Amino acid sequence: AMSSVEAHDLMQYAFEALDALTWRWGPAHIEIKRTIDGPRLVEANVGRWNGLDFKLIADLCYGCNAYDMAIAAYQNEQVFAALPTQPPVHLRCAGRIVTLVSSVSGSLVQCCHAEQLAQLQSLVLFEPFASDEGDDVRLTIDLDSSAGYAHLIHSDPAVVEADYGTLRGLQSSLFEVSSDMVATV
């Protein structure tokens, strides 16, 4: 787990990266990698958020989200001025967006592991892109070919991490596809 000092240092690095890019207004999705030599900027997508729906996790973990903050910036200067400029030191709960991976491609016969998924205490949303029989399942080779996503949220971070490990372990056999046109990794 990251200490509050490490989290503060990463946030400061993010602000400095945005300053170096002269980005002053609007949303920004920043990816920073922690290395033994300190934080390193991986990418900065300014003018947009990341491509996944993070609103639920942000609302529950942080108490606010970028969508509502952006609307407040345009509609009500006083409301916007009252919004936090940094995440809280302690999150309200633990949350994680999991990008689903498919190791097969073909026509969906069924999504597997329903019983095991139902046992995950933190799983609040499970959205595979292929869910109905006959849907096209694509082999995951990059983020654009991901197989869907899941939201893990719980008051105990250890539960989220355990469920994450379980979900990752199930992904290699998550989709059963028809035997015609099956490609596997």
Coordinates of C-alpha atoms in Angstrom, one line a residue:
A1 CA 0.0 0.0 0.0
M2 CA 1.1 3.5 -0.7
S3 CA 1.8 5.8 2.3
S4 CA 0.2 9.2 2.5
V5 CA 3.6 10.8 1.9
E6 CA 4.1 8.8 -1.3
A7 CA 0.6 9.7 -2.4
H8 CA 1.3 13.4 -1.7
D9 CA 4.5 13.2 -3.7
L10 CA 2.7 11.6 -6.7
M11 CA 0.0 14.3 -6.6
Q12 CA 2.7 17.0 -6.5
Y13 CA 4.5 15.4 -9.4
A14 CA 1.2 15.3 -11.3
F15 CA 0.6 19.0 -10.7
E16 CA 4.2 19.8 -11.8
A17 CA 3.7 17.7 -14.9
L18 CA 0.6 19.7 -15.8
D19 CA 2.4 23.0 -15.1
A20 CA 5.3 21.9 -17.4
L21 CA 2.7 21.2 -20.1
T22 CA 1.1 24.6 -19.3
W23 CA -2.3 22.8 -18.8
R24 CA -4.4 25.1 -16.7
W25 CA -8.1 24.4 -17.4
G26 CA -10.2 21.3 -18.1
P27 CA -9.9 17.6 -17.4
A28 CA -6.7 15.7 -17.6
H29 CA -6.0 11.9 -17.3
I30 CA -2.5 11.4 -16.2
E31 CA -0.6 8.1 -15.8
I32 CA 2.4 8.1 -13.6
K33 CA 4.7 5.2 -12.9
R34 CA 6.4 4.8 -9.5
T35 CA 10.0 3.8 -10.1
I36 CA 13.0 3.3 -7.8
D37 CA 14.2 6.7 -9.1
G38 CA 11.0 8.4 -8.3
P39 CA 7.8 9.1 -10.3
R40 CA 7.9 9.1 -14.1
L41 CA 5.2 10.5 -16.4
V42 CA 3.9 7.8 -18.7
E43 CA 1.3 9.9 -20.5
A44 CA -0.9 12.9 -20.1
N45 CA -4.2 13.0 -21.9
V46 CA -5.3 16.6 -21.4
G47 CA -8.7 17.8 -22.4
R48 CA -10.3 14.4 -21.7
W49 CA -10.7 11.8 -19.0
N50 CA -9.7 8.2 -19.4
G51 CA -12.0 6.0 -21.5
L52 CA -13.6 4.0 -18.7
D53 CA -16.6 4.9 -16.7
F54 CA -15.0 5.8 -13.3
K55 CA -17.8 7.9 -11.9
L56 CA -19.2 5.3 -9.4
I57 CA -15.8 4.5 -8.0
A58 CA -14.8 8.2 -7.8
D59 CA -18.1 9.1 -6.0
L60 CA -17.7 6.3 -3.5
C61 CA -14.0 6.5 -2.9
Y62 CA -13.4 10.2 -3.2
G63 CA -16.8 11.7 -2.5
C64 CA -16.9 13.5 -5.9
N65 CA -16.1 12.9 -9.5
A66 CA -14.6 14.8 -12.5
Y67 CA -17.9 14.9 -14.5
D68 CA -19.8 16.8 -11.7
M69 CA -16.7 19.0 -11.0
A70 CA -16.5 20.0 -14.7
I71 CA -20.2 20.9 -14.8
A72 CA -19.8 22.9 -11.6
A73 CA -16.9 24.8 -13.2
Y74 CA -19.1 26.0 -16.0
Q75 CA -22.3 26.5 -14.1
N76 CA -21.5 27.7 -10.6
E77 CA -18.2 29.4 -9.7
Q78 CA -18.9 29.2 -6.0
V79 CA -19.7 25.5 -6.0
F80 CA -16.6 24.9 -8.1
A81 CA -14.4 26.9 -5.7
A82 CA -15.6 24.8 -2.8
L83 CA -14.6 21.5 -4.5
P84 CA -11.4 19.8 -3.3
T85 CA -8.2 20.3 -5.4
Q86 CA -6.7 17.0 -4.2
P87 CA -8.1 13.7 -3.3
P88 CA -8.6 13.0 0.4
V89 CA -5.7 11.6 2.5
H90 CA -7.9 8.6 3.3
L91 CA -10.3 7.2 0.8
R92 CA -13.9 6.4 1.9
C93 CA -13.5 2.9 0.6
A94 CA -11.3 0.9 -1.7
G95 CA -12.1 0.6 -5.4
R96 CA -10.7 -0.8 -8.6
I97 CA -11.7 -0.8 -12.2
V98 CA -10.6 -4.1 -13.8
T99 CA -10.3 -4.3 -17.5
L100 CA -11.4 -7.8 -18.6
V101 CA -9.2 -9.9 -20.9
S102 CA -10.2 -12.6 -23.3
S103 CA -7.8 -15.3 -24.2
V104 CA -10.2 -16.6 -26.9
S105 CA -12.1 -15.3 -29.9
G106 CA -15.2 -16.5 -31.6
S107 CA -18.9 -16.7 -31.2
L108 CA -19.9 -16.6 -27.5
V109 CA -21.5 -19.8 -26.2
Q110 CA -21.6 -18.5 -22.6
C111 CA -19.8 -16.5 -20.0
C112 CA -18.4 -18.8 -17.4
H113 CA -17.8 -18.7 -13.6
A114 CA -21.1 -17.1 -12.6
E115 CA -21.0 -18.8 -9.2
Q116 CA -17.5 -17.7 -8.4
L117 CA -18.2 -14.2 -9.6
A118 CA -21.3 -14.0 -7.4
Q119 CA -19.0 -14.9 -4.4
L120 CA -16.7 -11.9 -4.9
Q121 CA -17.6 -9.5 -2.0
S122 CA -16.4 -6.4 -3.8
L123 CA -17.8 -7.0 -7.3
V124 CA -20.5 -4.4 -7.8
L125 CA -20.5 -4.2 -11.6
F126 CA -19.5 -6.8 -14.2
E127 CA -19.8 -5.7 -17.8
P128 CA -18.4 -8.0 -20.4
F129 CA -18.8 -6.6 -23.9
A130 CA -20.0 -10.1 -25.1
S131 CA -22.8 -11.4 -22.8
D132 CA -25.4 -12.9 -25.1
E133 CA -25.1 -16.2 -26.9
G134 CA -23.7 -15.5 -30.4
D135 CA -22.0 -12.2 -29.5
D136 CA -18.6 -11.7 -31.0
V137 CA -15.7 -12.3 -28.5
R138 CA -12.4 -10.7 -29.5
L139 CA -9.0 -11.9 -28.4
T140 CA -7.5 -9.3 -26.1
I141 CA -4.2 -8.0 -27.5
D142 CA -4.4 -4.4 -26.1
L143 CA -6.6 -2.0 -24.3
D144 CA -8.8 -1.4 -27.3
S145 CA -9.6 -5.1 -27.6
S146 CA -10.4 -5.5 -23.9
A147 CA -13.4 -7.8 -23.2
G148 CA -15.2 -5.4 -20.8
Y149 CA -14.7 -4.2 -17.3
A150 CA -15.6 -4.8 -13.7
H151 CA -15.9 -2.5 -10.7
L152 CA -14.6 -3.8 -7.3
I153 CA -15.6 -1.7 -4.3
H154 CA -15.4 -2.5 -0.6
S155 CA -14.7 -0.9 2.7
D156 CA -11.7 -3.3 3.2
P157 CA -8.9 -2.9 0.7
A158 CA -7.8 -6.5 1.3
V159 CA -11.1 -7.7 0.1
V160 CA -10.7 -5.7 -3.1
E161 CA -7.2 -7.1 -3.7
A162 CA -8.3 -10.7 -3.0
D163 CA -11.2 -10.4 -5.4
Y164 CA -9.0 -8.8 -8.0
G165 CA -6.7 -11.8 -7.8
T166 CA -9.6 -14.2 -8.1
L167 CA -11.0 -12.3 -11.0
R168 CA -7.7 -12.2 -12.8
G169 CA -7.4 -16.0 -12.2
L170 CA -10.8 -16.7 -13.8
Q171 CA -10.2 -14.6 -16.9
S172 CA -8.3 -17.2 -18.9
S173 CA -11.5 -19.3 -19.0
L174 CA -14.1 -16.5 -18.7
F175 CA -15.6 -17.0 -22.2
E176 CA -16.7 -20.2 -23.8
V177 CA -16.8 -19.7 -27.6
S178 CA -18.0 -22.0 -30.4
S179 CA -15.3 -24.3 -31.7
D180 CA -15.5 -22.9 -35.2
M181 CA -13.1 -19.9 -35.5
V182 CA -11.5 -20.3 -32.0
A183 CA -8.2 -18.6 -31.6
T184 CA -6.4 -18.8 -28.2
V185 CA -3.3 -17.3 -26.7

